[in-house]
Structures are given as structure tokens and as C-alpha cells.
Coordinates of C-alpha atoms and ligand atoms in Angstrom, one line a residue:
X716 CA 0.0 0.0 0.0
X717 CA 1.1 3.3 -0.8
X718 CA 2.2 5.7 2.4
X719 CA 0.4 8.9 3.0
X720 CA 1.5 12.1 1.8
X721 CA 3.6 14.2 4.8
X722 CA 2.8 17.0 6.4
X723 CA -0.3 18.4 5.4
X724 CA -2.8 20.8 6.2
X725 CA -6.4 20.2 7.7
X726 CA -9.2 21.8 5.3
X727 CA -10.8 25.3 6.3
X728 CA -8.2 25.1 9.3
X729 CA -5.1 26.5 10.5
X730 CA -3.6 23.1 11.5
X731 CA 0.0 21.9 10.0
X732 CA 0.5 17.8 10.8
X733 CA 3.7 17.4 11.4
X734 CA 5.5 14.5 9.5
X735 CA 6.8 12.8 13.0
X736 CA 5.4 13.1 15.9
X737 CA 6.7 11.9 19.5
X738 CA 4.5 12.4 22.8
X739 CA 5.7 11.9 26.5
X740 CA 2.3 11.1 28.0
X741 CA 2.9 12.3 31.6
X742 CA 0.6 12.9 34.6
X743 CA -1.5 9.8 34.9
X744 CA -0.5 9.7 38.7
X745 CA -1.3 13.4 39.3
X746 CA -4.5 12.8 37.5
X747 CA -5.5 10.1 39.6
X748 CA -4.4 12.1 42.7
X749 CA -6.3 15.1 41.8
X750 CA -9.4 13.0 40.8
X751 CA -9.4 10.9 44.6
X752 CA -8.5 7.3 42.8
X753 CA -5.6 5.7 42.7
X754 CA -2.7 5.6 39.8
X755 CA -3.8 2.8 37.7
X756 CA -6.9 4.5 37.3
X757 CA -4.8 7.3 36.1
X758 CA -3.1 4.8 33.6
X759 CA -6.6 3.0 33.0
X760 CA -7.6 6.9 31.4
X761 CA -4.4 7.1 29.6
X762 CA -5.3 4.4 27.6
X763 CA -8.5 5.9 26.3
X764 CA -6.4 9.4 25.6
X765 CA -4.0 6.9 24.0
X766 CA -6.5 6.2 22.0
X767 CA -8.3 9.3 20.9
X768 CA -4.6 10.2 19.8
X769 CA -3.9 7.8 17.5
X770 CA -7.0 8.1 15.6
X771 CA -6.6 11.4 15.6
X772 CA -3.4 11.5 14.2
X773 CA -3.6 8.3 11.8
X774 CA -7.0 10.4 10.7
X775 CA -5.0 13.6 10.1
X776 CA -2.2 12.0 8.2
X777 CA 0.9 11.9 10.3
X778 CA 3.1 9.7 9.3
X779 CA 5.0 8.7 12.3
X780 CA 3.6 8.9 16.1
X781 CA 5.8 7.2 18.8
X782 CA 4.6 6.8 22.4
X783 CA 6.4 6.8 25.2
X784 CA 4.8 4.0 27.2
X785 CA 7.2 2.4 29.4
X786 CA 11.1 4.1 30.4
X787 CA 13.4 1.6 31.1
X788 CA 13.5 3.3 34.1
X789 CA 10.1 2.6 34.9
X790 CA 11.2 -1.0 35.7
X791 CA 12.0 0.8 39.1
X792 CA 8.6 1.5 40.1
X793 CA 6.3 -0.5 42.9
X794 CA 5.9 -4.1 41.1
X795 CA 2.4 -3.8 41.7
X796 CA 2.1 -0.8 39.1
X797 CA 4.5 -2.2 36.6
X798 CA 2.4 -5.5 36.5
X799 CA -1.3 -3.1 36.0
X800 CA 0.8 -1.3 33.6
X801 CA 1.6 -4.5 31.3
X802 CA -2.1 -5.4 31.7
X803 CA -2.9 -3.0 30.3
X804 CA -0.8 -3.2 27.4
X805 CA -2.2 -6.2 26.7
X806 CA -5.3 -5.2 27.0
X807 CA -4.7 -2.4 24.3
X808 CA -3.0 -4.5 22.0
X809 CA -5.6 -7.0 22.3
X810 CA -8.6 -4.5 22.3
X811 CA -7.0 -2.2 19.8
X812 CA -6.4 -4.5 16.8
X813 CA -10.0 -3.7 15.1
X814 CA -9.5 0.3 15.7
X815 CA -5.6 -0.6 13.9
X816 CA -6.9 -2.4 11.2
X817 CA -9.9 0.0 10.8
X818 CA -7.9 3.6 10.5
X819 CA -4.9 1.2 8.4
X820 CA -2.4 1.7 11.4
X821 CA 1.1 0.0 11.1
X822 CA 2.5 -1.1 14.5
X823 CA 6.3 -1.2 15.9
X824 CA 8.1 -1.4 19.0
X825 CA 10.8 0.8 19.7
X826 CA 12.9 -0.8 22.4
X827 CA 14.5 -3.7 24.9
X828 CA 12.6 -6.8 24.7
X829 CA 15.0 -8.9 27.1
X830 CA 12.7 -8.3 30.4
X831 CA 8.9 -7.9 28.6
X832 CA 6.6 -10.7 29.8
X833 CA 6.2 -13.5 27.4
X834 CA 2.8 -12.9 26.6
X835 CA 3.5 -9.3 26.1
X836 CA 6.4 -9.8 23.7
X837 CA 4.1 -12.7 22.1
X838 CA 1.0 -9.7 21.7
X839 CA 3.6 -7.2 20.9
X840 CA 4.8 -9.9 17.7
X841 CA 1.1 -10.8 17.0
X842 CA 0.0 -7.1 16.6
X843 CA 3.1 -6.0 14.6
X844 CA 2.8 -9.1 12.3
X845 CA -0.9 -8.5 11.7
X846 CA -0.6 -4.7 11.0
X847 CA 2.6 -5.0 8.7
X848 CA 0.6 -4.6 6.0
X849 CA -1.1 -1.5 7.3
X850 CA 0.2 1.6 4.4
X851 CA -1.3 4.7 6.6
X852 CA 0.4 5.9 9.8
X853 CA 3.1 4.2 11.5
X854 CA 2.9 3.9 15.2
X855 CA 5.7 3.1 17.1
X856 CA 4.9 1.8 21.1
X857 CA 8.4 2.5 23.0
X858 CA 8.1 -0.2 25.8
X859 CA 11.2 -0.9 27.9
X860 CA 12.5 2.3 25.9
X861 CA 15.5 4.7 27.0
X862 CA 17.6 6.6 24.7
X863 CA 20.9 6.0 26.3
X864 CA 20.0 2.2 26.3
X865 CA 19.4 2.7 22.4
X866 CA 22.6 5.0 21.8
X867 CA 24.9 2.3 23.9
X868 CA 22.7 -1.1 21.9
X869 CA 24.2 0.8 18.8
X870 CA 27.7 1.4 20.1
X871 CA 27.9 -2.5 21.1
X872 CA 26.6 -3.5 17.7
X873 CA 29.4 -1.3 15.9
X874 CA 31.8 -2.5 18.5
X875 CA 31.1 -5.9 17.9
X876 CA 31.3 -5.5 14.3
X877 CA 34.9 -3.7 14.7
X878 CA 36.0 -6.7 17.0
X879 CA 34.7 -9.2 13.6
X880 CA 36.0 -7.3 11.1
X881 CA 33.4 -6.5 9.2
X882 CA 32.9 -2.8 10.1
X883 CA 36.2 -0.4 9.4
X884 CA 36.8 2.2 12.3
X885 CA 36.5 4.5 9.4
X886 CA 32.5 3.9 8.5
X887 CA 31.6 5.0 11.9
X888 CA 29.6 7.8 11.5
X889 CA 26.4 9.4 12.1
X890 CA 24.8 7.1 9.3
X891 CA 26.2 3.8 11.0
X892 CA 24.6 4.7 14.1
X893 CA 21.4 5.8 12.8
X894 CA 21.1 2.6 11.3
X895 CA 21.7 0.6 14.4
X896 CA 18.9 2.1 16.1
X897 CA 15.6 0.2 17.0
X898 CA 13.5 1.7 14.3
X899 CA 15.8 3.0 11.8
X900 CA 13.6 3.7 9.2
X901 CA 10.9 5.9 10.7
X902 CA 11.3 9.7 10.2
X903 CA 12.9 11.8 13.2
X904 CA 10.4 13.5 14.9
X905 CA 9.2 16.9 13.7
X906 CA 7.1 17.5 16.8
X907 CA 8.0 16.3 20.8
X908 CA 4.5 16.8 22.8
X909 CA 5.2 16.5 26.7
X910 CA 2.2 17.0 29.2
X911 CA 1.7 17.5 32.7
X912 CA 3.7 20.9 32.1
X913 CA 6.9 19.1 32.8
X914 CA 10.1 20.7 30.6
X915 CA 12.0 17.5 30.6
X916 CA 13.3 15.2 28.1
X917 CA 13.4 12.0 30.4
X918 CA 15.6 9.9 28.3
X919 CA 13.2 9.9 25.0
X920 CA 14.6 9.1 21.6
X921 CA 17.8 11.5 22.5
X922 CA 19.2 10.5 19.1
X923 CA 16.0 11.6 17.2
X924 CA 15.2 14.4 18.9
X925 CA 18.0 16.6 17.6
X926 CA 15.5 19.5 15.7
X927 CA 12.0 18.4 17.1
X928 CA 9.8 21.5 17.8
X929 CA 8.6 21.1 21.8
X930 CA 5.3 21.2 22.9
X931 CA 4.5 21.0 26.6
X932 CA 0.8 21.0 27.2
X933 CA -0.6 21.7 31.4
X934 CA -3.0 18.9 31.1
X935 CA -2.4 15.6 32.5
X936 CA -2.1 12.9 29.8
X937 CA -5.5 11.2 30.7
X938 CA -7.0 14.6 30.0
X939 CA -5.4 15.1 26.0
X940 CA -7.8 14.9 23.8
X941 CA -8.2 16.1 20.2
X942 CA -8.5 19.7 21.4
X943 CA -4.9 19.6 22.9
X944 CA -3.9 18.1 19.9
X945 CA -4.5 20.5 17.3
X946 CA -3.4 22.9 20.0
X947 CA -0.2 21.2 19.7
X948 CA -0.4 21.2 16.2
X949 CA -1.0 24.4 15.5
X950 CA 1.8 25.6 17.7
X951 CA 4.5 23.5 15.5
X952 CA 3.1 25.7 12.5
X953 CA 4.2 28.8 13.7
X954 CA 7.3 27.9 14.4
X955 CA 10.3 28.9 12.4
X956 CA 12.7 25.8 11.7
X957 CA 16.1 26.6 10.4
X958 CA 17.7 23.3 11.5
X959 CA 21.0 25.3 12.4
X960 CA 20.9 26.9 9.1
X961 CA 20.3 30.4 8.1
X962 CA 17.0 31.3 6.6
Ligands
LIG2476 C1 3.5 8.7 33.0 O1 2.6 9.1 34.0 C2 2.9 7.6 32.3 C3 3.5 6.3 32.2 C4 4.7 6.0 32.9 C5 2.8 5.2 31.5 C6 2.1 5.6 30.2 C7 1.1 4.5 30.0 C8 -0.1 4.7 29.5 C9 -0.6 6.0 29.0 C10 -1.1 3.6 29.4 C11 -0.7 2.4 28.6 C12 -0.1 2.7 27.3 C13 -0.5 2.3 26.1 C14 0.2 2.6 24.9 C15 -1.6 1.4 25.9 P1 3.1 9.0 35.5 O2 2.6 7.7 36.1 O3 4.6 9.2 35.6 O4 2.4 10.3 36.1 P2 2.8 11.2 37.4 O5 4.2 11.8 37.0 O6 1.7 12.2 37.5 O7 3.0 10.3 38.5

């Protein structure tokens, strides 16, 4: 199938999609907190904003979207949380196949697969394998993700490759990296949405993040819906990008 056309422009609107677009859904907790219940129901409503998101972008015509689901430091939180947190995974890619299938979304997995759960890695394979297919929007689930894990996976691979002789010292360079990455073939991202109002980074495709435009939104990520969306979206079109160039 053929892939969508980037970056475009939504009819009798102001909107510019980005090509690529990254989104560090943060403030399930604080949700929860604020709302009296506890944090897997704040995760439990990130899943419904997950979601609204990806139909909304698939439906828009990004080309890329790339969710930060689960840090590889988030293997450090209460064991209780991790294990609701890769229920729910399940759940979504078990739930979420139709809604795939149905907007012609291609899934990936950006990330460590040594310490997944069997049956998560086993869903994880089933989903991607079943949406390969898929020509429209590509999204990427980074799941036991962290950028410096990524950049130093890379390094070993090359290092490795050195050690065999079958790499030269001399061919390391920004390409030979890029291509060791877990998804080299998807797009940098053009946009980087962060909510909960945090200004942070947090170890997120460090590699790919070089010229993404950042947008933090206040909401908490179970409250992002398609309004804070296009917000997002139209604050990456009035942005200036000179990618250390001179316009
Ligand atoms: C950050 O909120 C969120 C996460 C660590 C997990 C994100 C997971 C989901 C949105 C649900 C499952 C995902 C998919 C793709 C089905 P936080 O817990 O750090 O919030 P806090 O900073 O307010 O405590």
C-alpha cells in the first residue's frame, strides 16, 4: 500500500500535521491524585487518551507517532504498578487491533525486549505481524524504551562488528549509528509533545530528537484529547525551523 502524503494541512483550518510526531504522556499519577482514585486509574484513562490520539493523528495523516509507554527506568517503580501497567498493554494490544486495522495503522516497538513478559512480547509480535501490512500511519509503542539504552545497543553492535571485522573504524559515522537504532527507518520527529507541564526530556529518543519543535501541554495525559492536539499542532506551524541553518 502506498504511504500517505507528509505534512499536510487540515481543510478550512489552521492546522499543520507534522510528518513525526513523538509524545511523552505524563501525569497519569497526578491525575489520579487530583481525581481521589488511585494511579492505575490514572493509567486505566491514559489508555482511552492513547487512544483518541492515534486516531486522531492516523486520521489527520501523520506519518509517524511514537509513544512513550514504558522508560526503562520505569522498571523501578512498585511491582504492583509495573504489573497493572503491562495489563494493560495487553489489554490495548488486544482491544485495539480492530481500531488498527480500521484507520490502516502499522504497528512497531521501539525498544529492549530482554525483560517484557512472554505474553506481552508474544501480543507485541502478533499485533506487529498482523498490522505489517497497514500503508497509513506508522505507530511506534516505545516499551522498555531509553535513549541511552538505544545509543549504547548501537555502540555494542558497531563495537562488535569492529571486533569481527566486518565494520572499518573509518564507516563509523552518524549514518552507522542511525542505522543501528531500534526503528531506523521511521522519520525523526518533527514535533515532541510532553504533558503535565513538565520541561523535561526524560531519556526519549535522545538521538532523534535533535530539531524536534517542543510542545508541553498543562493537562495531564488522561485529559489530551483532540482539542490539545491540534493545539499542539498548530503551535508546530508557527514555528520557524532553520535546522541550524540560516533562513
Ligand atoms: C506517565 O505518568 C505515564 C506512564 C509512565 C505510562 C504511560 C502509560 C499509558 C498511558 C497507558 C498504557 C499505554 C499504552 C500505549 C496502551 P506518571 O505515572 O509518571 O504520572 P505522574 O508523573 O503524574 O505520577
Amino acid at each position: 500500500m502506498s504511504r500517505r502524503a507528509p505534512a499536510s494541512r487540515e481543510p478550512g483550518d489552521d492546522l499543520i500535521v507534522p510528518r513525526s510526531v513523538a509524545v511523552i504522556m505524563d501525569g497519569n499519577g497526578r491525575w489520579a491524585k487530583s481525581a481521589g482514585f488511585e494511579r492505575i486509574r490514572g493509567h486505566e484513562r491514559g489508555v482511552d487518551a492513547v487512544r483518541t490520539t492515534v486516531t486522531e493523528c492516523a486520521r489527520l495523516g501523520v506519518d509517524t507517532l511514537t509513544l512513550y509507554a514504558f522508560s526503562e527506568e520505569n522498571w523501578a517503580r512498585p511491582a504492583r504498578e509495573v504489573k497493572l501497567l503491562f495489563g494493560l498493554l495487553e489489554r490495548f494490544l488486544v482491544a485495539e487491533l480492530p481500531t488498527l486495522m480500521d484507520n490502516d495503522v502499522r504497528l512497531l516497538h521501539a525498544g529492549r525486549t530482554a525483560r517484557l513478559p512472554d505474553k506481552v512480547k508474544r501480543l507485541l509480535d502478533d499485533t506487529i505481524a498482523k498490522t505489517a501490512g497497514n500503508g497509513g500511519m506508522r505507530l511506534c509503542l516505545a516499551i522498555s524504551y531509553g535513549g541511552r539504552q538505544e545509543i549504547a545497543d548501537a555502540v555494542r553492535r558497531i563495537a562488535d562488528e569492529v571486533a569481527a571485522g566486518t565494520l572499518s573504524p573509518d564507516a563509523v559515522d552518524e549514518a552507522a549509528i542511525r542505522s543501528r537504532l531500534y526503528q531506523p527507518e521511521l522519520p525523526d520527529p518533527d514535533l515532541l509533545i510532553r504533558t503535565a507541564g513538565e520541561l523535561r526530556i526524560s531519556n526519549f529518543l535522545l538521538w532523534q530528537v535533535s530539531y524536534a519543535e517542543i510542545h508541553v501541554s498543562d493537562v495531564c495525559w488522561p485529559d489530551f484529547g483532540q482539542a490539545q492536539l491540534h493545539d499542539a499542532f498548530r503551535d508546530y506551524g508557527r514555528r520557524v525551523r532553520k535546522f541550524g541553518k540560516v533562513l
